[in-house]
Amino acid sequence: MSDSGSGEGDHEHIEAALDDLEIESAYKPPPEKTIEEILSADKEDESLQKYKEALLGEAKAAKIIVEPDDQRNVIVKRLALCVTGRPDMELDLTGPLDQLKKQVFVIKEGISYRIRIDFIVQREIVHGLKYVQKTFRLGLPVDRMTHMVGSYPPKSEMQSYTTPVEDAPSGVMARGSYTVSSLFTDDDKNTHLKWEWAFEIKKDWKD
């Protein structure tokens, strides 16, 4: 959702932003390894072996497949906007992604918030997950942030990552509608999910 007067031009800006989020960086990640390769390395180091077994947990015993009909290793389920003392505002990322901007989060100016991403990792460990987002107002970029989520083994239960605290802008000029382009990726440049969503900053909550 954008302020009045926006339209097709904004959509083109957002599409370009989603592509920009995937531009390669100079960082060269180490080669991807399977769970078996990770466990077989450094066998002479007993303490390291115990650490790796604790980290990988149930994934070392058998290949974890939570949703057999979905061939992806990482399935992004939900985004939540979390504010202390208020119910989490959640976006279901398993449905039609082109409908997400119709569910606009309304937040009070100046509040502190976190973003939580809920996801499933199945089949193989995923290396260097990243959450990247670019925020627009009236079609123009106003903010960009990248969070290193980390490496995760397959698990039968949902896993999640919560960003550090961010402060919403405040003041008359900050109030209005914003559009966000989000990307969940990893060291190997896999696009696990990219989506657009929207929020609106108001003087107070919409209660």
Short mmCIF file of C-alpha atoms in Angstrom, two decimals:
data_model
loop_
_atom_site.label_atom_id
_atom_site.label_comp_id
_atom_site.label_asym_id
_atom_site.label_seq_id
_atom_site.Cartn_x
_atom_site.Cartn_y
_atom_site.Cartn_z
CA MET A 1 0.00 0.00 0.00
CA SER A 2 1.29 3.48 -0.87
CA ASP A 3 0.21 7.05 -0.33
CA SER A 4 -2.41 8.53 -2.66
CA GLY A 5 -1.03 9.35 -6.06
CA SER A 6 1.09 6.18 -6.30
CA GLY A 7 0.33 3.38 -8.73
CA GLU A 8 2.00 1.50 -11.55
CA GLY A 9 5.23 3.45 -11.10
CA ASP A 10 5.47 2.32 -7.47
CA HIS A 11 4.97 -1.29 -8.50
CA GLU A 12 7.86 -1.03 -10.97
CA HIS A 13 10.07 0.49 -8.23
CA ILE A 14 9.23 -2.38 -5.89
CA GLU A 15 9.88 -5.05 -8.53
CA ALA A 16 13.26 -3.48 -9.23
CA ALA A 17 13.99 -3.39 -5.49
CA LEU A 18 13.27 -7.08 -5.11
CA ASP A 19 15.78 -7.78 -7.88
CA ASP A 20 18.32 -5.38 -6.32
CA LEU A 21 18.14 -7.27 -3.02
CA GLU A 22 19.60 -10.30 -4.80
CA ILE A 23 22.67 -8.55 -6.26
CA GLU A 24 25.80 -10.56 -5.47
CA SER A 25 28.19 -9.20 -2.85
CA ALA A 26 31.97 -9.59 -2.76
CA TYR A 27 31.62 -12.13 0.06
CA LYS A 28 32.44 -15.68 -1.04
CA PRO A 29 30.78 -18.26 1.23
CA PRO A 30 32.50 -21.56 2.02
CA PRO A 31 31.37 -24.62 0.05
CA GLU A 32 28.04 -26.05 1.21
CA LYS A 33 28.32 -29.27 3.21
CA THR A 34 25.79 -31.97 3.98
CA ILE A 35 25.02 -33.09 7.52
CA GLU A 36 27.04 -36.27 6.91
CA GLU A 37 30.11 -34.29 5.79
CA ILE A 38 29.90 -31.98 8.79
CA LEU A 39 29.71 -34.89 11.24
CA SER A 40 32.54 -36.84 9.58
CA ALA A 41 35.00 -33.92 9.70
CA ASP A 42 37.37 -33.43 12.65
CA LYS A 43 36.56 -36.81 14.17
CA GLU A 44 39.69 -36.67 16.33
CA ASP A 45 38.37 -33.61 18.18
CA GLU A 46 35.98 -35.11 20.74
CA SER A 47 34.72 -31.80 22.12
CA LEU A 48 34.00 -30.49 18.61
CA GLN A 49 32.15 -33.68 17.74
CA LYS A 50 29.95 -33.32 20.83
CA TYR A 51 29.24 -29.71 19.92
CA LYS A 52 28.25 -30.61 16.36
CA GLU A 53 26.03 -33.45 17.51
CA ALA A 54 24.29 -31.14 19.97
CA LEU A 55 23.86 -28.50 17.28
CA LEU A 56 22.48 -30.87 14.65
CA GLY A 57 20.33 -32.78 17.12
CA GLU A 58 17.73 -35.02 15.51
CA ALA A 59 18.91 -34.12 12.00
CA LYS A 60 21.89 -36.49 12.29
CA ALA A 61 19.70 -39.50 13.01
CA ALA A 62 17.51 -39.32 9.92
CA LYS A 63 16.67 -36.97 7.09
CA ILE A 64 14.01 -34.60 8.44
CA ILE A 65 11.17 -33.99 6.02
CA VAL A 66 8.32 -31.93 7.45
CA GLU A 67 6.38 -31.24 4.25
CA PRO A 68 7.15 -34.03 1.74
CA ASP A 69 5.23 -32.37 -1.09
CA ASP A 70 7.42 -29.27 -0.84
CA GLN A 71 10.88 -29.77 -2.33
CA ARG A 72 12.37 -26.65 -0.73
CA ASN A 73 14.88 -26.89 2.10
CA VAL A 74 13.61 -23.68 3.71
CA ILE A 75 9.88 -22.93 3.87
CA VAL A 76 9.10 -19.44 5.14
CA LYS A 77 5.80 -19.51 7.01
CA ARG A 78 5.13 -16.21 8.71
CA LEU A 79 6.30 -12.66 9.35
CA ALA A 80 5.32 -10.98 12.61
CA LEU A 81 5.68 -7.39 13.76
CA CYS A 82 6.26 -7.59 17.52
CA VAL A 83 5.69 -4.72 19.95
CA THR A 84 6.04 -5.22 23.71
CA GLY A 85 2.66 -5.21 25.45
CA ARG A 86 0.63 -5.72 22.26
CA PRO A 87 -0.46 -8.80 20.29
CA ASP A 88 1.90 -9.71 17.45
CA MET A 89 0.76 -8.51 14.04
CA GLU A 90 1.24 -11.46 11.68
CA LEU A 91 1.40 -12.06 7.92
CA ASP A 92 0.72 -15.57 6.63
CA LEU A 93 3.39 -16.17 3.95
CA THR A 94 1.97 -19.51 2.80
CA GLY A 95 -0.89 -18.01 0.78
CA PRO A 96 -1.00 -15.79 -2.34
CA LEU A 97 1.87 -13.34 -1.94
CA ASP A 98 0.22 -10.74 -4.17
CA GLN A 99 -2.50 -10.31 -1.55
CA LEU A 100 -0.19 -9.42 1.34
CA LYS A 101 -0.24 -5.66 0.79
CA LYS A 102 -3.99 -5.64 1.41
CA GLN A 103 -3.28 -6.53 5.06
CA VAL A 104 -1.74 -3.24 6.21
CA PHE A 105 -0.11 -3.06 9.63
CA VAL A 106 -0.98 0.15 11.47
CA ILE A 107 1.63 1.17 14.04
CA LYS A 108 2.03 4.10 16.37
CA GLU A 109 4.80 6.55 15.54
CA GLY A 110 8.00 6.27 17.56
CA ILE A 111 7.32 2.80 18.98
CA SER A 112 10.04 0.16 19.32
CA TYR A 113 9.41 -3.08 17.43
CA ARG A 114 11.02 -6.29 16.24
CA ILE A 115 10.37 -8.40 13.15
CA ARG A 116 10.10 -12.17 13.61
CA ILE A 117 10.38 -14.66 10.76
CA ASP A 118 9.03 -18.19 11.32
CA PHE A 119 10.34 -20.90 8.99
CA ILE A 120 10.90 -24.63 8.55
CA VAL A 121 14.24 -26.17 7.59
CA GLN A 122 14.00 -29.68 6.17
CA ARG A 123 16.22 -32.22 4.36
CA GLU A 124 19.62 -30.48 4.71
CA ILE A 125 21.32 -27.86 6.85
CA VAL A 126 21.06 -24.33 5.43
CA HIS A 127 24.10 -22.06 5.61
CA GLY A 128 24.13 -18.33 6.29
CA LEU A 129 20.48 -17.38 6.16
CA LYS A 130 19.88 -13.65 5.69
CA TYR A 131 16.81 -11.45 5.98
CA VAL A 132 16.96 -8.33 3.80
CA GLN A 133 14.31 -5.63 3.49
CA LYS A 134 13.98 -2.33 1.65
CA THR A 135 11.33 0.21 2.68
CA PHE A 136 9.66 2.67 0.29
CA ARG A 137 7.44 5.69 0.63
CA LEU A 138 5.77 7.22 -2.43
CA GLY A 139 7.87 4.85 -4.53
CA LEU A 140 11.19 6.14 -3.17
CA PRO A 141 13.55 4.07 -0.96
CA VAL A 142 13.77 5.40 2.59
CA ASP A 143 15.43 2.54 4.47
CA ARG A 144 17.29 -0.73 3.95
CA MET A 145 18.42 -3.32 6.46
CA THR A 146 20.15 -6.70 6.34
CA HIS A 147 20.13 -9.20 9.21
CA MET A 148 22.37 -12.26 9.39
CA VAL A 149 20.04 -15.01 10.57
CA GLY A 150 22.61 -17.82 10.73
CA SER A 151 22.92 -21.50 9.82
CA TYR A 152 20.19 -23.94 10.80
CA PRO A 153 19.87 -27.74 10.78
CA PRO A 154 16.67 -29.48 9.70
CA LYS A 155 14.14 -29.84 12.52
CA SER A 156 10.65 -31.25 12.74
CA GLU A 157 9.41 -28.13 14.56
CA MET A 158 9.16 -24.52 13.42
CA GLN A 159 12.26 -22.35 13.85
CA SER A 160 12.34 -18.57 14.06
CA TYR A 161 14.55 -15.50 13.96
CA THR A 162 13.77 -12.16 15.60
CA THR A 163 15.54 -8.96 14.57
CA PRO A 164 17.08 -6.53 17.06
CA VAL A 165 14.85 -3.66 18.21
CA GLU A 166 14.06 -1.00 15.61
CA ASP A 167 12.39 2.37 16.28
CA ALA A 168 9.59 3.57 14.03
CA PRO A 169 10.00 7.16 12.81
CA SER A 170 7.85 9.84 14.43
CA GLY A 171 6.50 13.28 13.64
CA VAL A 172 4.01 14.67 11.16
CA MET A 173 6.30 14.07 8.19
CA ALA A 174 6.81 10.41 9.11
CA ARG A 175 3.11 9.54 9.23
CA GLY A 176 1.71 7.79 6.19
CA SER A 177 1.88 4.58 4.18
CA TYR A 178 4.99 2.54 3.44
CA THR A 179 5.71 -0.50 1.27
CA VAL A 180 8.38 -3.06 2.13
CA SER A 181 10.24 -5.49 -0.16
CA SER A 182 11.51 -8.48 1.82
CA LEU A 183 13.90 -11.26 0.86
CA PHE A 184 14.90 -14.42 2.75
CA THR A 185 18.10 -15.76 1.21
CA ASP A 186 21.37 -17.50 2.16
CA ASP A 187 25.10 -17.67 1.47
CA ASP A 188 24.48 -19.68 -1.68
CA LYS A 189 22.21 -17.00 -3.15
CA ASN A 190 19.12 -19.19 -2.90
CA THR A 191 15.92 -17.16 -2.84
CA HIS A 192 13.80 -18.94 -0.24
CA LEU A 193 11.06 -16.30 -0.44
CA LYS A 194 10.62 -12.72 -1.57
CA TRP A 195 7.48 -10.77 -0.88
CA GLU A 196 5.99 -7.30 -0.48
CA TRP A 197 3.99 -6.01 2.48
CA ALA A 198 2.79 -2.70 3.84
CA PHE A 199 2.42 -0.69 7.02
CA GLU A 200 1.07 2.69 7.98
CA ILE A 201 2.44 4.99 10.67
CA LYS A 202 -0.19 6.95 12.59
CA LYS A 203 -0.21 9.26 15.58
CA ASP A 204 -1.75 6.49 17.68
CA TRP A 205 -2.87 2.87 17.44
CA LYS A 206 -6.06 2.12 15.51
CA ASP A 207 -7.89 0.64 18.56
#
